[in-house]
Every structure is written in structure tokens, then in C-alpha cells.
Short mmCIF file of C-alpha atoms in Angstrom, two decimals:
data_model
loop_
_atom_site.label_atom_id
_atom_site.label_comp_id
_atom_site.label_asym_id
_atom_site.label_seq_id
_atom_site.Cartn_x
_atom_site.Cartn_y
_atom_site.Cartn_z
CA MET A 1 9.88 -15.35 5.54
CA ASN A 2 11.58 -15.75 8.90
CA ASP A 3 8.85 -16.35 11.48
CA LYS A 4 10.57 -14.17 14.06
CA VAL A 5 10.90 -11.23 11.67
CA GLU A 6 7.27 -11.60 10.57
CA GLY A 7 6.15 -11.72 14.19
CA LEU A 8 7.96 -8.48 15.03
CA LEU A 9 6.41 -6.67 12.04
CA ARG A 10 2.89 -8.05 12.63
CA ASN A 11 2.78 -6.46 16.07
CA LYS A 12 1.90 -3.28 14.15
CA LEU A 13 0.29 -4.81 11.11
CA LEU A 14 -0.92 -1.80 9.12
CA GLU A 15 2.11 0.29 10.01
CA ASN A 16 4.42 -2.41 8.66
CA ILE A 17 2.24 -3.78 5.84
CA SER A 18 4.62 -2.48 3.15
CA LEU A 19 7.56 -4.30 4.73
CA LEU A 20 5.59 -7.52 5.08
CA LYS A 21 4.47 -7.34 1.46
CA MET A 22 8.01 -6.63 0.25
CA MET A 23 9.35 -9.64 2.11
CA GLU A 24 6.55 -11.85 0.84
CA THR A 25 7.02 -10.67 -2.74
CA TYR A 26 10.79 -10.60 -3.04
CA GLY A 27 11.79 -13.31 -0.57
CA PRO A 28 15.49 -14.23 -0.86
CA VAL A 29 16.47 -11.25 -3.05
CA ILE A 30 15.60 -8.71 -0.34
CA SER A 31 18.26 -8.11 2.30
CA CYS A 32 17.07 -8.15 5.91
CA SER A 33 19.23 -7.02 8.85
CA VAL A 34 17.81 -7.47 12.35
CA ILE A 35 19.26 -6.58 15.77
CA GLU A 36 17.53 -7.65 18.98
CA ARG A 37 18.61 -6.64 22.48
CA GLY A 38 16.27 -7.88 25.15
CA ARG A 39 12.83 -6.61 24.26
CA GLU A 40 14.18 -3.91 21.94
CA TRP A 41 14.75 -4.51 18.25
CA GLY A 42 15.45 -2.88 14.93
CA MET A 43 15.21 -3.98 11.32
CA LEU A 44 16.43 -2.72 7.98
CA LEU A 45 15.25 -4.06 4.61
CA ALA A 46 17.12 -3.29 1.38
CA LEU A 47 15.98 -4.18 -2.13
CA HIS A 48 17.93 -3.35 -5.30
CA THR A 49 15.80 -0.90 -7.22
CA LYS A 50 16.09 -2.91 -10.42
CA ARG A 51 14.16 -5.75 -8.73
CA SER A 52 11.03 -3.64 -8.41
CA ALA A 53 9.31 -2.50 -11.60
CA PHE A 54 7.51 0.29 -9.75
CA ASP A 55 10.64 1.68 -8.13
CA LEU A 56 12.75 1.27 -11.24
CA ALA A 57 10.26 3.37 -13.20
CA LYS A 58 9.87 5.98 -10.44
CA TYR A 59 13.45 6.11 -9.09
CA PRO A 60 15.68 4.82 -11.93
CA ASP A 61 18.82 6.56 -10.67
CA THR A 62 18.79 4.97 -7.22
CA GLU A 63 20.70 1.92 -6.07
CA SER A 64 18.30 0.49 -3.48
CA VAL A 65 14.97 0.90 -1.73
CA ILE A 66 15.30 0.99 2.06
CA PHE A 67 12.70 0.25 4.75
CA VAL A 68 13.25 0.50 8.51
CA SER A 69 11.21 -0.61 11.51
CA GLY A 70 11.87 -1.12 15.18
CA SER A 71 11.33 -0.19 18.79
CA HIS A 72 14.64 1.43 19.77
CA ALA A 73 16.27 4.48 18.15
CA PRO A 74 19.90 3.53 19.02
CA ILE A 75 19.48 0.17 17.29
CA LEU A 76 17.96 1.80 14.21
CA ASN A 77 20.84 4.29 14.16
CA GLU A 78 23.27 1.38 14.21
CA LEU A 79 21.54 -0.23 11.25
CA LEU A 80 21.38 3.02 9.26
CA ASP A 81 25.11 3.52 9.81
CA GLN A 82 25.70 0.33 7.83
CA LEU A 83 24.32 1.92 4.63
CA PRO A 84 26.77 3.35 2.08
CA LYS A 85 26.66 7.15 1.88
CA SER A 86 27.98 7.12 -1.68
CA LYS A 87 24.99 5.34 -3.24
CA PRO A 88 21.71 7.05 -4.20
CA LEU A 89 18.85 5.54 -2.18
CA VAL A 90 15.13 5.90 -1.67
CA PHE A 91 13.92 5.48 1.90
CA LYS A 92 10.28 4.54 2.55
CA VAL A 93 9.44 5.52 6.11
CA GLN A 94 6.14 4.90 7.86
CA HIS A 95 6.76 6.60 11.23
CA PRO A 96 7.96 10.11 12.23
CA LEU A 97 10.79 8.55 14.30
CA TYR A 98 12.16 6.70 11.28
CA LYS A 99 12.00 9.85 9.17
CA ALA A 100 13.87 11.86 11.82
CA LEU A 101 16.59 9.22 12.11
CA VAL A 102 17.07 9.05 8.35
CA GLU A 103 17.18 12.85 8.07
CA SER A 104 19.83 12.99 10.80
CA LYS A 105 22.20 10.85 8.69
CA PHE A 106 21.27 11.49 5.09
CA GLN A 107 20.45 14.68 3.17
CA VAL A 108 17.08 13.62 1.80
CA SER A 109 14.12 15.25 0.10
CA SER A 110 10.52 14.14 0.39
CA VAL A 111 9.23 13.19 -3.07
CA SER A 112 5.97 11.39 -2.41
CA ALA A 113 3.72 9.95 0.27
CA PHE A 114 1.00 7.31 0.45
CA ILE A 115 -1.76 7.54 3.05
CA THR A 116 -3.39 4.38 4.42
CA TYR A 117 -6.95 4.56 5.70
CA SER A 118 -8.87 1.82 7.50
CA CYS A 119 -11.71 1.20 9.95
CA GLY A 120 -13.02 -1.47 12.28
CA GLU A 121 -16.74 -0.67 12.25
CA PRO A 122 -19.29 -1.08 9.45
CA LEU A 123 -20.00 1.94 7.25
CA SER A 124 -23.67 2.93 7.15
CA ILE A 125 -23.56 4.36 3.63
CA ALA A 126 -22.98 0.88 2.24
CA ASP A 127 -26.64 -0.19 2.32
CA ASP A 128 -27.34 0.31 -1.38
CA GLU A 129 -28.73 -2.58 -3.40
CA GLN A 130 -27.63 -0.90 -6.64
CA VAL A 131 -24.03 -1.86 -5.94
CA MET A 132 -23.34 -5.30 -7.40
CA GLU A 133 -20.76 -7.69 -6.00
CA GLU A 134 -19.02 -9.94 -8.55
CA ALA A 135 -16.55 -12.72 -7.85
CA THR A 136 -15.42 -13.27 -11.44
CA PHE A 137 -13.57 -11.13 -13.95
CA ASN A 138 -16.06 -8.99 -15.89
CA GLU A 139 -14.68 -7.74 -19.19
CA ARG A 140 -17.22 -4.91 -19.30
CA LEU A 141 -15.44 -3.33 -16.33
CA LEU A 142 -11.98 -3.53 -17.93
CA PRO A 143 -12.12 0.02 -19.46
CA LEU A 144 -12.77 1.44 -15.98
CA TRP A 145 -10.10 -0.59 -14.26
CA ARG A 146 -7.52 0.29 -16.89
CA GLN A 147 -7.86 3.95 -15.83
CA ASN A 148 -5.86 3.01 -12.72
CA GLY A 149 -3.02 1.47 -14.74
CA TYR A 150 -3.93 -2.21 -14.42
CA ASN A 151 -3.82 -4.50 -17.42
CA GLU A 152 -6.03 -7.49 -18.19
CA GLN A 153 -3.40 -10.03 -17.13
CA GLU A 154 -2.94 -8.42 -13.70
CA LEU A 155 -6.65 -8.19 -13.14
CA SER A 156 -7.29 -11.78 -14.20
CA ARG A 157 -4.63 -12.90 -11.72
CA MET A 158 -6.32 -10.90 -8.96
CA PHE A 159 -9.68 -12.63 -9.53
CA TYR A 160 -8.00 -16.01 -9.77
CA ASN A 161 -6.61 -15.34 -6.28
CA GLY A 162 -9.97 -14.32 -4.79
CA ALA A 163 -10.55 -10.70 -5.74
CA ARG A 164 -14.08 -9.33 -6.01
CA SER A 165 -15.48 -6.23 -7.68
CA PHE A 166 -18.17 -3.87 -6.44
CA THR A 167 -19.86 -1.88 -9.15
CA LEU A 168 -22.72 0.56 -9.51
CA TYR A 169 -24.58 0.27 -12.87
CA HIS A 170 -26.98 2.59 -14.63
CA GLY A 171 -29.04 0.08 -16.56
CA ASN A 172 -26.42 -2.25 -17.97
CA VAL A 173 -23.70 0.40 -18.04
CA PRO A 174 -21.08 0.36 -15.26
CA VAL A 175 -20.45 3.89 -13.94
CA SER A 176 -18.42 3.37 -10.75
CA THR A 177 -16.36 0.42 -9.50
CA CYS A 178 -13.63 -0.85 -7.16
CA ILE A 179 -11.89 -4.14 -6.48
CA ILE A 180 -10.84 -5.83 -3.25
CA PHE A 181 -7.81 -8.14 -3.27
CA CYS A 182 -5.48 -9.67 -0.69
CA ASN A 183 -2.38 -7.65 0.15
CA CYS A 184 -0.85 -9.66 2.99
CA ALA A 185 -3.35 -11.72 5.01
CA PRO A 186 -5.49 -10.63 6.75
CA VAL A 187 -5.12 -7.18 5.11
CA TRP A 188 -7.11 -6.66 1.92
CA GLU A 189 -6.79 -3.68 -0.42
CA VAL A 190 -9.68 -1.64 -1.70
CA GLY A 191 -8.31 -0.39 -5.01
CA THR A 192 -8.91 0.40 -8.70
CA VAL A 193 -11.57 2.91 -7.63
CA PHE A 194 -12.95 4.72 -10.65
CA THR A 195 -16.09 6.65 -11.57
CA CYS A 196 -16.87 7.72 -15.13
CA ALA A 197 -16.39 11.47 -15.57
CA GLU A 198 -20.02 12.20 -16.41
CA HIS A 199 -21.23 10.52 -13.21
CA ARG A 200 -18.86 12.12 -10.71
CA GLY A 201 -20.20 14.22 -7.87
CA ASN A 202 -23.09 11.82 -7.14
CA GLY A 203 -21.43 9.91 -4.32
CA TYR A 204 -21.08 6.71 -6.34
CA ALA A 205 -17.46 6.04 -5.34
CA LYS A 206 -18.48 6.31 -1.68
CA LYS A 207 -21.15 3.66 -2.21
CA VAL A 208 -18.95 1.08 -3.97
CA VAL A 209 -16.04 1.59 -1.55
CA SER A 210 -18.31 1.36 1.50
CA ARG A 211 -19.90 -1.85 0.25
CA ALA A 212 -16.44 -3.31 -0.38
CA ILE A 213 -15.20 -2.38 3.08
CA ASN A 214 -18.27 -3.81 4.80
CA PHE A 215 -17.80 -7.05 2.86
CA LEU A 216 -14.32 -7.35 4.33
CA LEU A 217 -15.32 -6.44 7.86
CA GLU A 218 -18.10 -9.04 7.80
CA ARG A 219 -15.39 -11.65 7.17
CA ASN A 220 -13.05 -10.38 9.91
CA LEU A 221 -10.57 -9.03 7.35
CA VAL A 222 -8.69 -5.76 7.65
CA PRO A 223 -9.57 -3.19 4.96
CA ARG A 224 -6.84 -0.94 3.59
CA TYR A 225 -7.58 2.04 1.39
CA GLN A 226 -4.38 3.70 0.19
CA VAL A 227 -4.18 7.02 -1.66
CA VAL A 228 -1.39 9.23 -2.93
CA HIS A 229 -1.01 12.34 -0.76
CA ASP A 230 -2.06 14.74 -3.52
CA ASN A 231 -5.14 12.80 -4.74
CA ALA A 232 -7.75 15.11 -3.21
CA ALA A 233 -10.69 13.21 -4.68
CA SER A 234 -9.67 9.85 -3.19
CA ILE A 235 -8.88 11.43 0.16
CA HIS A 236 -12.34 13.00 0.15
CA VAL A 237 -13.96 9.59 -0.51
CA ALA A 238 -12.03 8.01 2.37
CA GLU A 239 -12.71 10.71 4.93
CA SER A 240 -16.32 11.36 3.96
CA ILE A 241 -17.36 7.75 4.55
CA GLY A 242 -15.63 7.64 7.95
CA LEU A 243 -12.31 5.96 7.26
CA LYS A 244 -9.43 6.94 9.57
CA GLN A 245 -5.88 7.66 8.58
CA VAL A 246 -3.62 5.07 10.19
CA VAL A 247 -0.20 5.50 8.57
CA VAL A 248 1.62 7.63 6.03
CA LEU A 249 4.40 5.99 4.02
CA GLU A 250 6.73 8.77 2.91
CA HIS A 251 9.35 8.42 0.17
CA LEU A 252 12.62 10.20 0.91
CA LEU A 253 15.17 10.50 -1.87
CA TYR A 254 18.90 10.51 -1.14
CA ALA A 255 21.08 11.49 -4.12
CA GLY A 256 24.29 9.96 -2.78
CA GLN A 257 27.60 11.71 -2.42
CA SER A 258 30.84 11.68 -4.30
CA SER A 259 33.78 9.87 -2.75
CA PHE A 260 36.13 12.57 -4.01
#
């Protein structure tokens, strides 16, 4: 990744975490256009949808996934004008200004949104010795983790790269769990949160998530808890333990237009 580009994005780390992760993951196959004028700058990232398994499954009829970031609306307008109007696109915007600029040039519809929560202070609910921290892949937890769409290979790779799980057991039976794993240093995800149906409503998810977040804060890492906008249960967990909403990444779909 170009050091200058990374430096610009890291000035607002959580706001731009999706862009940083895309550049880290896709490297040379992602297109990056940057304009700098004095202290002002703008950036546009474009990735062919077929390169991303997630986007290909969710937006199979689109040509590219587009991200924007910057400090100056005229520069961002200039970059957006370079995009073809004939191609179907999905824009992923993390700031109201970017959304307004996209909407001024493309007829888009909002199709999804992802809310990022974080915090900088320890969470008091975390002091529960029942929550176990594990640094190795535990096959007994696999049925719970699979509920979030992860397979054994993905999970094994996470633990190989330093992931840890936090789980609440009843006896020897796991009833609620989550995993922390590195997104883009120093930001770590708190994900794969799941509580067995018969144990919901007891605050178990709050306990495992809080313990996970405190673990990260103790090591000067930045916790990130991301939820889909319509997942009321996950939003409740985040807000009830004191996490704060820091950014909303909205997906805007552009259908393209005929050249005739």
C-alpha cells in the first residue's frame, strides 16, 4: 500500500477502516485515484465486483464497488465525474458528505448499512470469571461460530493469525461466544457473536463481548463491533454495554443507464 495514501486514510482510522482493509486485501487489483491540492485531498477506490466474493454474492449485477474519502468536496466531485454513468455500481459511503455528493451525480438507492461501534474506556460489565478466554481453536465452539456463516477453514486461519475466543459455559456446554481478530492494525474486530436460543435474554452476549473489548483495550488496541443496521439484537448488545456509534457505512446501489 502506498504510504502516503495509507497516511491520509489513517488520520480518521475507524471512519476509513473499510478502505484500508480493501487496499490491504486486494492490493494491486484495486484501482486508487488520488488528487492532492495543498492540504486538501480526495481519493476514489474501485474494485471489480467479481474480485470480492461478498460483493459478487450480494451485488452480482454490478460492475464495481466504489469507495470515496477526502477533505474537499470539489476534489471528490472531480473524482466522481471520472466514473462511467453507463455501468451499474455499488457505492460504499462512510460519511454524509460522500453520500450527498454521490446522490448529486448518480440516481442511487440505499440497500444496506453497517454500523461500527467502539469505545476507549473499559466496560464494567466485563468482570465475570465465568467467561473463558481461549487462544486456540476449540472445535466444541464450531457449531456456534457457524451460525454467523464462518467455516472451519476460515476460523482456523483466524486463530493461526492471533484470534482469541471468549465464551460463557454452563458446565462444559458453551452457551455464548465471540471472537476477536485483527482487521487492520491496530483495529481488532469483535465478531461471530452468538448465544444459544434457550439461553438468550440473560445478558450472556453482553458479558462475552465486554470481556473481549476489555482484553483489547488493555493491550492498547482499538475495538470495532460492527452490526447490520436492522440487527436489533446486536445493536442492543452494543448500546447496552456502553459502546458508541462512530461510523455508518451505507451501501448505495446505482443501476447504470443505457447509452441509447
